[in-house]
CSV table of C-alpha atoms in Angstrom, one decimal:
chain,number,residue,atom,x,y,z
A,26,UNK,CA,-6.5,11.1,-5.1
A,27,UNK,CA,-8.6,9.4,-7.9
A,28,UNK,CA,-11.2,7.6,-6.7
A,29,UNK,CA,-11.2,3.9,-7.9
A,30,UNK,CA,-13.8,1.4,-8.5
A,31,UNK,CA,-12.5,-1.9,-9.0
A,32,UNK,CA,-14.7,-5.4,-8.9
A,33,UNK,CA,-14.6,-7.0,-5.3
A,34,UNK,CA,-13.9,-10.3,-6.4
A,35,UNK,CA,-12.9,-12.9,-9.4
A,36,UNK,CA,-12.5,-16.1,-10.0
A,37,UNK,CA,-10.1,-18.1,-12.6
A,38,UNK,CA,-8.2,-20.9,-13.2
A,39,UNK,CA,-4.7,-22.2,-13.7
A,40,UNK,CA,-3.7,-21.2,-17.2
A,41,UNK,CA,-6.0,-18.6,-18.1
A,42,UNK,CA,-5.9,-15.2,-18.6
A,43,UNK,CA,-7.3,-12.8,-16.0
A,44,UNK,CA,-8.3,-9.0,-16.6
A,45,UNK,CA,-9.2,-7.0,-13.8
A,46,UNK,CA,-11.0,-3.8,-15.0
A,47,UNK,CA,-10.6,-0.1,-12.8
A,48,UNK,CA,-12.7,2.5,-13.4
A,49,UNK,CA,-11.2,5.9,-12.4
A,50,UNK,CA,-13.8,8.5,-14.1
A,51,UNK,CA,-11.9,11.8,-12.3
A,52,UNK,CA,-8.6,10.8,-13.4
A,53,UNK,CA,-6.4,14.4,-13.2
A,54,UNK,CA,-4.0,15.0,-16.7
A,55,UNK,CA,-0.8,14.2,-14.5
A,56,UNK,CA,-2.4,11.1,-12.7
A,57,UNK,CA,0.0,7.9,-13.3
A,58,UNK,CA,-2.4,4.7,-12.8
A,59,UNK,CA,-0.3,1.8,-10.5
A,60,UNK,CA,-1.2,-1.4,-9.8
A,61,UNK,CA,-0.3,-2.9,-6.5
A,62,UNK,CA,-0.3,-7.1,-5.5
A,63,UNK,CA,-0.9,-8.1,-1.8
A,64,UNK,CA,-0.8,-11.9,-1.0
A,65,UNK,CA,-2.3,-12.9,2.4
A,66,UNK,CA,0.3,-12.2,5.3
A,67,UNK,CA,2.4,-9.6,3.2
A,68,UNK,CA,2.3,-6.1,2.2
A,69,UNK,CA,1.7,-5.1,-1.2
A,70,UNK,CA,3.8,-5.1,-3.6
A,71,UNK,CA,4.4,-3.1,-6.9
A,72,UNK,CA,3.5,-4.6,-10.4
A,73,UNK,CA,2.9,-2.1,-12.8
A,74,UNK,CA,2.5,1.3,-13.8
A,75,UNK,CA,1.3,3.3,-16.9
A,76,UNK,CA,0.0,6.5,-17.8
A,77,UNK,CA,-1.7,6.0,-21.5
A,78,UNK,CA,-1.5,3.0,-24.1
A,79,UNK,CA,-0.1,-0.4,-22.8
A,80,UNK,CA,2.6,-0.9,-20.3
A,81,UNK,CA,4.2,-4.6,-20.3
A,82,UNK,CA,6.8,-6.0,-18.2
A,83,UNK,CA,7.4,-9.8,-16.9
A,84,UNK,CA,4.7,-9.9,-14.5
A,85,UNK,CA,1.4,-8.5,-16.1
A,86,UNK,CA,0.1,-5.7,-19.0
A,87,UNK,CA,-1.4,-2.4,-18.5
A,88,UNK,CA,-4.0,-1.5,-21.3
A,89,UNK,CA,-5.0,2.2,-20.5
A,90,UNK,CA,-7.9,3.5,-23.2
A,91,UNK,CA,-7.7,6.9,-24.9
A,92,UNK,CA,-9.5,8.8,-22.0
A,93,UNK,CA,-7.9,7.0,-19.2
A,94,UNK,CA,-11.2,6.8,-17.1
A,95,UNK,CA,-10.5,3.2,-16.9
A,96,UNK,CA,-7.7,0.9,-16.9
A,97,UNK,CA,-7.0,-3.0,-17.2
A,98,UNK,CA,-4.4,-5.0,-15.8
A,99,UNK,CA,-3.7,-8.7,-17.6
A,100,UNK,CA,-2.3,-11.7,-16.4
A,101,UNK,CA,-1.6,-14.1,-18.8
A,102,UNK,CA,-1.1,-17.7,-17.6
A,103,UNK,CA,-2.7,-17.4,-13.8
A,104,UNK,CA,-0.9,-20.0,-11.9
A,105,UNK,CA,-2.2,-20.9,-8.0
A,106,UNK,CA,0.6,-18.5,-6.7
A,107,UNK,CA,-1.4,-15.6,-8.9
A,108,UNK,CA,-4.3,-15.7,-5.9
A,109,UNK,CA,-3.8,-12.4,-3.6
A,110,UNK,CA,-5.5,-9.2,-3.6
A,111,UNK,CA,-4.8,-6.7,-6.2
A,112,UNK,CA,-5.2,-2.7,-5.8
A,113,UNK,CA,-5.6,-0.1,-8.3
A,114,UNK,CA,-4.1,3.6,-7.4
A,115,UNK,CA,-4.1,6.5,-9.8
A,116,UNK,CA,-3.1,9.9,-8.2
A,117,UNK,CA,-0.1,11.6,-8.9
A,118,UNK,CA,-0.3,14.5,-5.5
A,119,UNK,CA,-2.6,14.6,-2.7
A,120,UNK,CA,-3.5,16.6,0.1
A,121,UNK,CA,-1.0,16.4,3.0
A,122,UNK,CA,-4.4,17.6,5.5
A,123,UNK,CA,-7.4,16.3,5.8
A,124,UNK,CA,-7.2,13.4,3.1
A,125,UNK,CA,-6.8,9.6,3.7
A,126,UNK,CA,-4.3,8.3,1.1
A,127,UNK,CA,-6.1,5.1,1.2
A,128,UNK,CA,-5.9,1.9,-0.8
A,129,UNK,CA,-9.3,0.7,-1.4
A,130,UNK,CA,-10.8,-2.7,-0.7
A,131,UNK,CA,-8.9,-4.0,-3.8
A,132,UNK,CA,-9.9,-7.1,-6.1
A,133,UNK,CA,-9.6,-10.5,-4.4
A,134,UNK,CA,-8.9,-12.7,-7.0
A,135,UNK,CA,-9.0,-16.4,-6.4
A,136,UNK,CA,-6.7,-19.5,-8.8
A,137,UNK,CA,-8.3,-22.4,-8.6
A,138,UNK,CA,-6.5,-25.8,-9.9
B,198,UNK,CA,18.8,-8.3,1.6
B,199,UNK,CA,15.4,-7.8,2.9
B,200,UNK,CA,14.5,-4.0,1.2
B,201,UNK,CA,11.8,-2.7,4.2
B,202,UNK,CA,12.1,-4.7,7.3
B,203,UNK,CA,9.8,-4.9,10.6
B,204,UNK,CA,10.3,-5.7,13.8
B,205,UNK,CA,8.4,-7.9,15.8
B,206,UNK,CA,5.9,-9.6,13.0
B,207,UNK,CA,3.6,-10.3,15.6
B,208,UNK,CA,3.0,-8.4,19.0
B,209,UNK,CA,0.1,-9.9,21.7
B,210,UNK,CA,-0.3,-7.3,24.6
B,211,UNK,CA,-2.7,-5.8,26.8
B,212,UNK,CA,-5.5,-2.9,27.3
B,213,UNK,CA,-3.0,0.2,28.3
B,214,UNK,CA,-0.3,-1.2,27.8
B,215,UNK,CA,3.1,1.2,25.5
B,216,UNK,CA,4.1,-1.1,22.5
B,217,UNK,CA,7.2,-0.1,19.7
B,218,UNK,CA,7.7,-1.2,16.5
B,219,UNK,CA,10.5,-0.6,14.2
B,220,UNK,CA,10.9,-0.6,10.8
B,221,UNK,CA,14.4,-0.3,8.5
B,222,UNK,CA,14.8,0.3,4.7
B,223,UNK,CA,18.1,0.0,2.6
B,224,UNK,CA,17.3,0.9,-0.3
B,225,UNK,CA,18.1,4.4,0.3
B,226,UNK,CA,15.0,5.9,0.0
B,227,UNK,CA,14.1,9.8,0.7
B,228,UNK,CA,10.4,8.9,2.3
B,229,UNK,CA,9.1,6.6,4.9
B,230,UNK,CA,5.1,5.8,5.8
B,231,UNK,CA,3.3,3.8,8.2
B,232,UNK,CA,0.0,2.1,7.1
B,233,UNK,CA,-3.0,0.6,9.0
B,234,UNK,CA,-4.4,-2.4,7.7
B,235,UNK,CA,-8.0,-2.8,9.4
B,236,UNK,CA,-10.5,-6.1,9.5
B,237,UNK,CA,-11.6,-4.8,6.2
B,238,UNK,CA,-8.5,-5.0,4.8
B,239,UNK,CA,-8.4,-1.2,4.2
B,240,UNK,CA,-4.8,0.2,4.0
B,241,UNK,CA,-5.2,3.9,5.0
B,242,UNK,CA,-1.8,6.4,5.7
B,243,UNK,CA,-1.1,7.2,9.3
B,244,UNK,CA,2.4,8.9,8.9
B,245,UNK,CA,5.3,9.8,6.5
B,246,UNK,CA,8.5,11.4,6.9
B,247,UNK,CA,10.7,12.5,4.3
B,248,UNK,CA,14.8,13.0,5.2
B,249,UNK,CA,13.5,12.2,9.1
B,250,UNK,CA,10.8,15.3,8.8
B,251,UNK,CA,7.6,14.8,9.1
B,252,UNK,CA,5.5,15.5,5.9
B,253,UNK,CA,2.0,13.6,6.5
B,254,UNK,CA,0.3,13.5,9.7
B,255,UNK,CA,-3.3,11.7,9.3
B,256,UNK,CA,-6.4,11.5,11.7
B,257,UNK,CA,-4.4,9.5,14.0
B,258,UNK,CA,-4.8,9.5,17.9
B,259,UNK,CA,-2.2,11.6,19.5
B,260,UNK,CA,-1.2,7.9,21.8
B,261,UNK,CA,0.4,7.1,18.0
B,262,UNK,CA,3.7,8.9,17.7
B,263,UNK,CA,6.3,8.3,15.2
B,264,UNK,CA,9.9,9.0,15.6
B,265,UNK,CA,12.5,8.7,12.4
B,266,UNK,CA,16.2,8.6,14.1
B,267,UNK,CA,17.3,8.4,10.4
B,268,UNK,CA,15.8,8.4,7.4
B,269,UNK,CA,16.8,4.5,7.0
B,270,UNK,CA,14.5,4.0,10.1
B,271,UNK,CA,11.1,4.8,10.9
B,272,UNK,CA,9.8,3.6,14.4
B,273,UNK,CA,6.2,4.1,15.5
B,274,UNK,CA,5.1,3.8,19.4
B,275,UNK,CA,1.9,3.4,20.4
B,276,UNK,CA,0.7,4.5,24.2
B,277,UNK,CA,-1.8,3.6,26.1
B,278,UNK,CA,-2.9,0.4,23.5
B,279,UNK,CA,-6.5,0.1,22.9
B,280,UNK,CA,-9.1,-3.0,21.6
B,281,UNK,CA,-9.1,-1.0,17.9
B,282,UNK,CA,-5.7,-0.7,17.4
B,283,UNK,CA,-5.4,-4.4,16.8
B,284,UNK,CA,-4.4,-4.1,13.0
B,285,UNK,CA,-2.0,-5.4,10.7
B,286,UNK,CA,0.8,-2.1,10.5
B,287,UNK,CA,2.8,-2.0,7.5
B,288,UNK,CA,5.9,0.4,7.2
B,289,UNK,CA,6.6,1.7,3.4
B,290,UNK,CA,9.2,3.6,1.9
B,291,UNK,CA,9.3,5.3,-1.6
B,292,UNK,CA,12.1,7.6,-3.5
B,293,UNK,CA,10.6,10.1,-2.9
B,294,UNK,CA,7.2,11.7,-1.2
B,295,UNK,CA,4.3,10.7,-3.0
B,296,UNK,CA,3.3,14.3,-3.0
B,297,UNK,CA,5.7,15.0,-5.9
B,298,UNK,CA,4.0,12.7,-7.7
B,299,UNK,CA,3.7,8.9,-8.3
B,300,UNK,CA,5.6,8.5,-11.7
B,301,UNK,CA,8.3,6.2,-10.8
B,302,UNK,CA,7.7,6.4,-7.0
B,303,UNK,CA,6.3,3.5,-6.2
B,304,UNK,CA,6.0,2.5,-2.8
B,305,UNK,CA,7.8,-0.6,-1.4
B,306,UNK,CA,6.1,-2.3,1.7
B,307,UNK,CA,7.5,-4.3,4.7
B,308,UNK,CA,6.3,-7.8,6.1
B,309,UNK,CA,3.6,-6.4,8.5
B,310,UNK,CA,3.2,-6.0,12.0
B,311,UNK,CA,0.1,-8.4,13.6
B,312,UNK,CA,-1.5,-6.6,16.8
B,313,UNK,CA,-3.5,-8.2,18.7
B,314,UNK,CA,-4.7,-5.9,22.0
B,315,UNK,CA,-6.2,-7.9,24.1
């Protein structure tokens, strides 16, 4: 599995747009990046994948540059409800022995009003 | 029409004691996992089992055994309960094993499980 660098922490407000930058220098030819949401008290949840370009859907956008060693996910408009922790995957197989399929510490983002 | 449910949300217990906790998905998925969310808020695999067989077996401590009665269900029990196991456990399912890749696959998480061992 890709290993991920993402910013600990950000801070916004109601309204704006937020882009929270992953840096995945290693990233393998099949590796598919997804993005995962995880609001206190819940498990995560799925919001986007992509593998090159952009990705849209309802929620957020996916812009992945030419070499895909790094990738940014934008939400437009944050609202309070936006405030959770959000994780950056990119692997596409791993090692059934001897490694951790782990979800890093993630990027706490904070809403405030 | 909950997708990947838990049972109980939150278990207090003590030192020693043999705790279960069950997990359900309908949405007729091949693979189930079991996740371990520490104080750090690290989410790191324990187990998965694809069609009821096992297919990832982490650095877990043997006291954690997982059973799969079906492949809708995916129960883990946990012997001899220590201090560190107090964690937040979260049961997962995807279409498929996220060994054949993660195009499509995503995985889809239950509520949590809060244990507290005192």
């Amino acid at each position: 599995l890709a290993k991920t660098t993402q910013p600990i922490s950000m801070d916004s407000y109601e309204g704006q747009e937020v882009n929270i930058t992953c840096s995945h220098n290693n990233i393998a030819t099949n590796d598919y990046i997804t993005w995962y949401q995880q609001f206190p008290s819940q498990g995560p949840r799925f919001i986007i994948q992509g593998y090159k370009t952009k990705v849209t859907n309802e929620v957020a956008s996916l812009f992945i540059p030419a070499d895909r060693k790094s990738s940014t996910l934008s939400l437009p408009r944050v609202s309070l409800s936006d405030t959770a922790v959000y994780y950056c995957l990119v692997g596409s197989t791993f090692d059934n022995y001897g490694q951790n399929f782990v979800f890093g510490p993630g990027t706490r983002l904070s809403v405030l009003p | 029409d909950t997708a990947v449910s838990q049972t109980p949300k939150y278990l207090v217990t003590q030192m020693g004691n043999d705790k279960s906790i069950k997990c359900e998905q309908n949405l007729g998925h091949d693979t189930m996992y079991w996740y371990k969310q520490d104080s750090k808020k690290f989410l790191k695999i324990m187990f998965s089992y694809n069609n009821k067989e096992l297919i990832i077996n982490e650095t877990v401590p043997n006291r954690f055994s997982p059973k799969s009665p079906d492949k809708a269900h995916l129960n883990l029990h946990i012997n001899s309960l220590e201090l560190g196991d107090s964690a937040v456990y979260f049961c997962a399912s995807s279409p498929k094993p996220l060994t054949s890749g993660t195009r499509g696959n995503e995985q889809f998480f239950g509520p949590g499980t809060r244990l507290t061992v005192l």
